[in-house]
PDB file of C-alpha atoms in Angstrom:
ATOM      1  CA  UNK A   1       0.000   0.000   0.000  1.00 58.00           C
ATOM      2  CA  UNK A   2       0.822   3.263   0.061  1.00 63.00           C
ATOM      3  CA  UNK A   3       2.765   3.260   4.220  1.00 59.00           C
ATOM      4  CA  UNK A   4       5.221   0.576   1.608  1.00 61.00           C
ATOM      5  CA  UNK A   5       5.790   3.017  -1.005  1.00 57.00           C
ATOM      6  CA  UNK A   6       6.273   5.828   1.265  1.00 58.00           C
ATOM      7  CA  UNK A   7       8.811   3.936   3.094  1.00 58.00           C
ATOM      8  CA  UNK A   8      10.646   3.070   0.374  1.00 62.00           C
ATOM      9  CA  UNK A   9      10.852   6.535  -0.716  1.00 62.00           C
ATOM     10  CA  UNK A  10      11.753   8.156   2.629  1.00 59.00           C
ATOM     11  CA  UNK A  11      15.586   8.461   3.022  1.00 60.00           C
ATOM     12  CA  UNK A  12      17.339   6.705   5.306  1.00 58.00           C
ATOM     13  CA  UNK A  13      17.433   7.050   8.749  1.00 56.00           C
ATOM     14  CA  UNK A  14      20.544   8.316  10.275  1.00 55.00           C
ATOM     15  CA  UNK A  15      22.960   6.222  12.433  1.00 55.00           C
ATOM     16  CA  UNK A  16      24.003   7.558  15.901  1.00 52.00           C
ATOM     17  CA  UNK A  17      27.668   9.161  15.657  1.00 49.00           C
ATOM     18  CA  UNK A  18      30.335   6.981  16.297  1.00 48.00           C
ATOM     19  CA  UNK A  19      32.173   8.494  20.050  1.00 48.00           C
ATOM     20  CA  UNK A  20      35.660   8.988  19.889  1.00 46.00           C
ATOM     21  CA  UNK A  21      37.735   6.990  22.039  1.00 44.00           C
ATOM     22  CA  UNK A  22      38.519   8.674  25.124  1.00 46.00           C
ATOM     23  CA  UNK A  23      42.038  10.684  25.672  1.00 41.00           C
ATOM     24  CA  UNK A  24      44.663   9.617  28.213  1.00 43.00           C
ATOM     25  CA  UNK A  25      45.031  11.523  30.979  1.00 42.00           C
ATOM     26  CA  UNK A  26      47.979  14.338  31.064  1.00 38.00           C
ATOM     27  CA  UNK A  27      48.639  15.264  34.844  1.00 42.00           C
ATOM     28  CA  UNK A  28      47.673  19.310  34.904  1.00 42.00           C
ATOM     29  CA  UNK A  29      50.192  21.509  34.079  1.00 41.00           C
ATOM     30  CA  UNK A  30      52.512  19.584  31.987  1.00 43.00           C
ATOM     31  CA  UNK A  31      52.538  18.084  28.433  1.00 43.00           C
ATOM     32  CA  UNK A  32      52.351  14.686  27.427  1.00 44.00           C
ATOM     33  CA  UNK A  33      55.954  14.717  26.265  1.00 47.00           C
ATOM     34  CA  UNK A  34      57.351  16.159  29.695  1.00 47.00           C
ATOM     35  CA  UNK A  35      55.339  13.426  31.608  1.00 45.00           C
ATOM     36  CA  UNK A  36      56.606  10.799  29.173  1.00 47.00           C
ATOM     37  CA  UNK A  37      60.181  12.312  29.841  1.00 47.00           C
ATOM     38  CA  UNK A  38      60.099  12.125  33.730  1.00 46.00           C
ATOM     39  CA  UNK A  39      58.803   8.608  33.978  1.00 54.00           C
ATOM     40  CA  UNK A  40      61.877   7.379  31.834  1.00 69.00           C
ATOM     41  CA  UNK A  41      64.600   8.587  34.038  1.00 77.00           C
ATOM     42  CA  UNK A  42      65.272   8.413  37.877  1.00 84.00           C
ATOM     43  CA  UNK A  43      65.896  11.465  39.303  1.00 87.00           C
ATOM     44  CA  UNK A  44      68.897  10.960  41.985  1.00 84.00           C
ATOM     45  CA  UNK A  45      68.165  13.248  45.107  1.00 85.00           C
ATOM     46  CA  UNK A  46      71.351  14.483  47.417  1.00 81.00           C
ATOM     47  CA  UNK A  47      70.940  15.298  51.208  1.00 80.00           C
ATOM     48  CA  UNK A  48      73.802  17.011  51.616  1.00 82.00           C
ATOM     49  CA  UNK A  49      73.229  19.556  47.902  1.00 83.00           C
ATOM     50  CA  UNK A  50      71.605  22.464  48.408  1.00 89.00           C
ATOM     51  CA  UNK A  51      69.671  21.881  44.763  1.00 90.00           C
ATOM     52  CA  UNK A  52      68.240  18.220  46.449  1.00 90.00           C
ATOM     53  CA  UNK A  53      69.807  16.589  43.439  1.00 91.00           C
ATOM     54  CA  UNK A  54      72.966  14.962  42.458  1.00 89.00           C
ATOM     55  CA  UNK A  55      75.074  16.481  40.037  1.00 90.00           C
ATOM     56  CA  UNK A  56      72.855  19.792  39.610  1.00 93.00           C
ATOM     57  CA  UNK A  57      74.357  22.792  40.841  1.00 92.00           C
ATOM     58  CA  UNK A  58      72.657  26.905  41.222  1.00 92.00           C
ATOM     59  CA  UNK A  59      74.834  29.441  39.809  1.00 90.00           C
ATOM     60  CA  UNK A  60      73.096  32.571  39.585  1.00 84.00           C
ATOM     61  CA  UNK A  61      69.660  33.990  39.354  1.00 85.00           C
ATOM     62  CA  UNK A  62      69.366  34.367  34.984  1.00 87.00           C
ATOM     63  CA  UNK A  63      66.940  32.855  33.105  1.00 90.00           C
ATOM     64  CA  UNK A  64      69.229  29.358  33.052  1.00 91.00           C
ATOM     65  CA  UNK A  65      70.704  29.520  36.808  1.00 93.00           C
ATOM     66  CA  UNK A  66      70.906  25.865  37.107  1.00 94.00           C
ATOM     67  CA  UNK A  67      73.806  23.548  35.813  1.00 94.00           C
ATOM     68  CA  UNK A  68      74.060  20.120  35.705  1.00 93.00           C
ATOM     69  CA  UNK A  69      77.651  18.463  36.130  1.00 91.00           C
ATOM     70  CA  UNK A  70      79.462  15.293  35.828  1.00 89.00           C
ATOM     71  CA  UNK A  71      83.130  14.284  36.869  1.00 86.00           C
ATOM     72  CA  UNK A  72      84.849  11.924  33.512  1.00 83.00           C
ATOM     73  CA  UNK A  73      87.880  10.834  34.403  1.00 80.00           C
ATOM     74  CA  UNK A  74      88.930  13.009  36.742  1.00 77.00           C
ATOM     75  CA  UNK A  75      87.974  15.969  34.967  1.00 86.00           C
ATOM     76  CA  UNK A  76      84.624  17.732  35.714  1.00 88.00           C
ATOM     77  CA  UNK A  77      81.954  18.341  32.147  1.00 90.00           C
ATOM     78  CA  UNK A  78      79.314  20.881  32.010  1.00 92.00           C
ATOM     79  CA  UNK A  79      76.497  18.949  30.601  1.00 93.00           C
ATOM     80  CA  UNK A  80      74.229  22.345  30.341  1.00 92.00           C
ATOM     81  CA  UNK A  81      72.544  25.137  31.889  1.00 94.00           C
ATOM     82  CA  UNK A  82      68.788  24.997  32.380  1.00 94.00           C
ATOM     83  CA  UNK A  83      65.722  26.965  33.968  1.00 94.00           C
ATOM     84  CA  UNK A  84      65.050  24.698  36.997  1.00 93.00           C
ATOM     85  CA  UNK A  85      67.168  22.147  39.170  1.00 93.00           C
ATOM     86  CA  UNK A  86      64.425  19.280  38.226  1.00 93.00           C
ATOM     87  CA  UNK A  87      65.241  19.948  34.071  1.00 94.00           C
ATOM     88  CA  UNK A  88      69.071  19.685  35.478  1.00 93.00           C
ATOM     89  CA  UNK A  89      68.483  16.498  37.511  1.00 93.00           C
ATOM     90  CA  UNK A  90      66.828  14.873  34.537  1.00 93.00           C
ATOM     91  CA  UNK A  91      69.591  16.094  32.026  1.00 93.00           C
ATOM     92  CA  UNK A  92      72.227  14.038  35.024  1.00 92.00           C
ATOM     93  CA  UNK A  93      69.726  11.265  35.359  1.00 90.00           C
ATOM     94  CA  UNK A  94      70.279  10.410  31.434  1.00 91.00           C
ATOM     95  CA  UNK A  95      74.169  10.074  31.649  1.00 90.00           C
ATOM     96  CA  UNK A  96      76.542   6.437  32.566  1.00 88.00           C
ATOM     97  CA  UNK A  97      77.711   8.442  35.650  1.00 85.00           C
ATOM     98  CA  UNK A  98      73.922   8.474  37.152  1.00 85.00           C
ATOM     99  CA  UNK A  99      73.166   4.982  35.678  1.00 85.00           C
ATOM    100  CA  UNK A 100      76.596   3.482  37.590  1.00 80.00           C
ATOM    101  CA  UNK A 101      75.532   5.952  40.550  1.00 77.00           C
ATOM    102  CA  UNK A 102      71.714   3.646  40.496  1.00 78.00           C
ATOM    103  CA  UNK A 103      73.909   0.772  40.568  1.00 73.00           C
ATOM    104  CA  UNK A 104      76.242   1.434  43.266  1.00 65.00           C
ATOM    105  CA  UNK A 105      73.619   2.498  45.537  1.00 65.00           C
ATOM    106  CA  UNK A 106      71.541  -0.715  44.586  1.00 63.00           C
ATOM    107  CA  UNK A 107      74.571  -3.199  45.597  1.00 60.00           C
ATOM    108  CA  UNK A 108      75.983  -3.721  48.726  1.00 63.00           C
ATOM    109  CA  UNK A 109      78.508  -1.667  50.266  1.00 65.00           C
ATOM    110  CA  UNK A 110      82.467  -2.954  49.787  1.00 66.00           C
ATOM    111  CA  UNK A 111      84.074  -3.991  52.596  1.00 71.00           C
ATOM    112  CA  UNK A 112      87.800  -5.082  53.090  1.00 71.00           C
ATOM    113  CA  UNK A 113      88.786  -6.014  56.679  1.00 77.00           C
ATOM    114  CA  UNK A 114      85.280  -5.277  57.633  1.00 76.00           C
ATOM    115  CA  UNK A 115      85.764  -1.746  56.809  1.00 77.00           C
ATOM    116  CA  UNK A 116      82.942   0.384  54.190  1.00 77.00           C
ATOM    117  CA  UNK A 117      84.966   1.221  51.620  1.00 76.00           C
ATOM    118  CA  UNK A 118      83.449   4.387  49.515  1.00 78.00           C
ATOM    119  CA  UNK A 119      83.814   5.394  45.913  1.00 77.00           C
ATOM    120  CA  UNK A 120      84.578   8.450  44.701  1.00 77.00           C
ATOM    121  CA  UNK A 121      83.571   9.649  40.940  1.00 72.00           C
ATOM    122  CA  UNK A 122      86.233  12.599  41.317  1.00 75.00           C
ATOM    123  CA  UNK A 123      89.128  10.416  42.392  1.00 79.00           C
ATOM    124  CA  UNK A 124      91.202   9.299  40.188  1.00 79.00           C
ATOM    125  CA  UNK A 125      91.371   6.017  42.246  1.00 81.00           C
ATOM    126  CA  UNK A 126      87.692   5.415  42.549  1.00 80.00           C
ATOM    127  CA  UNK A 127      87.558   6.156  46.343  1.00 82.00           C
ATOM    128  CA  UNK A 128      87.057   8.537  48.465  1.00 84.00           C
ATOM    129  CA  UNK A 129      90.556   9.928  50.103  1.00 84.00           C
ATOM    130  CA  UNK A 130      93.081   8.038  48.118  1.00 87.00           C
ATOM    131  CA  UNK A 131      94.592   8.871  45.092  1.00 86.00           C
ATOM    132  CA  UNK A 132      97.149   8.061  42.591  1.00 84.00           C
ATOM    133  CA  UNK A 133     100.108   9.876  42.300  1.00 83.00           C
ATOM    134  CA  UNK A 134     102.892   7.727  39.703  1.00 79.00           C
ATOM    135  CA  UNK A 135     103.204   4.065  38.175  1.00 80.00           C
ATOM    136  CA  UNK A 136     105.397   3.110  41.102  1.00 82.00           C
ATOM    137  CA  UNK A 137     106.011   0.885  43.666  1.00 85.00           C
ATOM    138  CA  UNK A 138     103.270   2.827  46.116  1.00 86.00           C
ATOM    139  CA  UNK A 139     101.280   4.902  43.564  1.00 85.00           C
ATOM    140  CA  UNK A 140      98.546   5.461  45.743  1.00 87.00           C
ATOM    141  CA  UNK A 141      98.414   7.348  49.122  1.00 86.00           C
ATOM    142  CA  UNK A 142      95.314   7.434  51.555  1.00 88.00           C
ATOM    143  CA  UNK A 143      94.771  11.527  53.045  1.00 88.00           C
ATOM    144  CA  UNK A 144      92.237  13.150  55.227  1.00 87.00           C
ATOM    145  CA  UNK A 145      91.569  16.371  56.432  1.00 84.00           C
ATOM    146  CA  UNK A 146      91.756  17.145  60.033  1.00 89.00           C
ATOM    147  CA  UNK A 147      91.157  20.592  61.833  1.00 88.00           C
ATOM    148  CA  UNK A 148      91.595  21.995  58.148  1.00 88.00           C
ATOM    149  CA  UNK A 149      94.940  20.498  57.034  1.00 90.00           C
ATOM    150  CA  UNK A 150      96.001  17.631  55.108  1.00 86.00           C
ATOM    151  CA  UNK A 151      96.927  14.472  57.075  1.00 89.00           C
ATOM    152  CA  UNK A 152      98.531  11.756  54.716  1.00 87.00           C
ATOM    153  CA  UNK A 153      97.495   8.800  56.065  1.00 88.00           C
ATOM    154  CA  UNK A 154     100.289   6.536  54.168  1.00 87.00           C
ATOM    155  CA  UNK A 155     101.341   5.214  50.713  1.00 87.00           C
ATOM    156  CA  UNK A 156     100.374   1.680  49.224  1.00 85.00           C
ATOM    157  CA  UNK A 157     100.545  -0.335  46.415  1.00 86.00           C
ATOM    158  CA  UNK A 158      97.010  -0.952  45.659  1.00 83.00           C
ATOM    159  CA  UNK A 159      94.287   1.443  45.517  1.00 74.00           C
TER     160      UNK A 159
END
């Protein structure tokens, strides 16, 4: 009848939209690429710097007054200047020194004669208070500072 031939005439009836799969959420007040950045790198915090990080030093009060530094064979590297001490950490965070610093501080502490030994990135020994002087017999001394002076503490043959 004529409801059938109306119907067939009448266009189609529309389909409800698609919805768009919802976005991930970006914590407020940072970009997607910043939050991606942060989560890839462990920032290493220091008690005793004033910044609270490791390797990230304040300077002055410009636009860039934080620097991030790293000792490489005895010799200290810039690795940039940035805006704030947490851009700094991250830009540490990302180099072999922090990585080996992770590991360090992961494994358990070296002892000889039931004594702590500690490394030292800026000796050129790889511990604290002894360093190497020559290719000698006793190459290496031991030193400490007491009541601010320079106590040499003796010369060995191993590090």
């Amino acid at each position: 009848g004529i409801a059938d031939l109306a119907a067939r005439n009448a266009p189609p009836t529309p389909r409800p939209a698609k919805r768009p799969a919802p976005l991930p959420a970006v914590p407020p007040s940072s970009s997607a690429a910043a939050s991606k950045q942060s989560s890839a790198v462990q920032l290493i915090t220091s008690a005793t710097n004033k910044t609270g990080f490791k390797g990230v030093y304040k300077l002055g009060s410009g636009a860039t007054p934080y620097s991030a530094h790293v000792y490489r064979n005895g010799d200290q590297v810039v690795l940039g200047h940035f805006a704030t001490a947490e851009e700094a950490a991250r830009c540490y965070a990302r180099t072999p020194e922090a990585k080996a610093d992770l590991a360090v501080g992961a494994a358990p502490p070296v002892l000889f004669d039931g004594v702590e030994l500690i490394t030292s990135e800026r000796s050129n020994s790889g511990f604290k208070c002894v360093c190497k002087l020559h290719n000698g017999a006793t190459p290496y001394y031991a030193q400490v500072y007491r009541k601010g002076k320079n106590v040499v503490l003796g010369r060995y043959a191993t590090a």
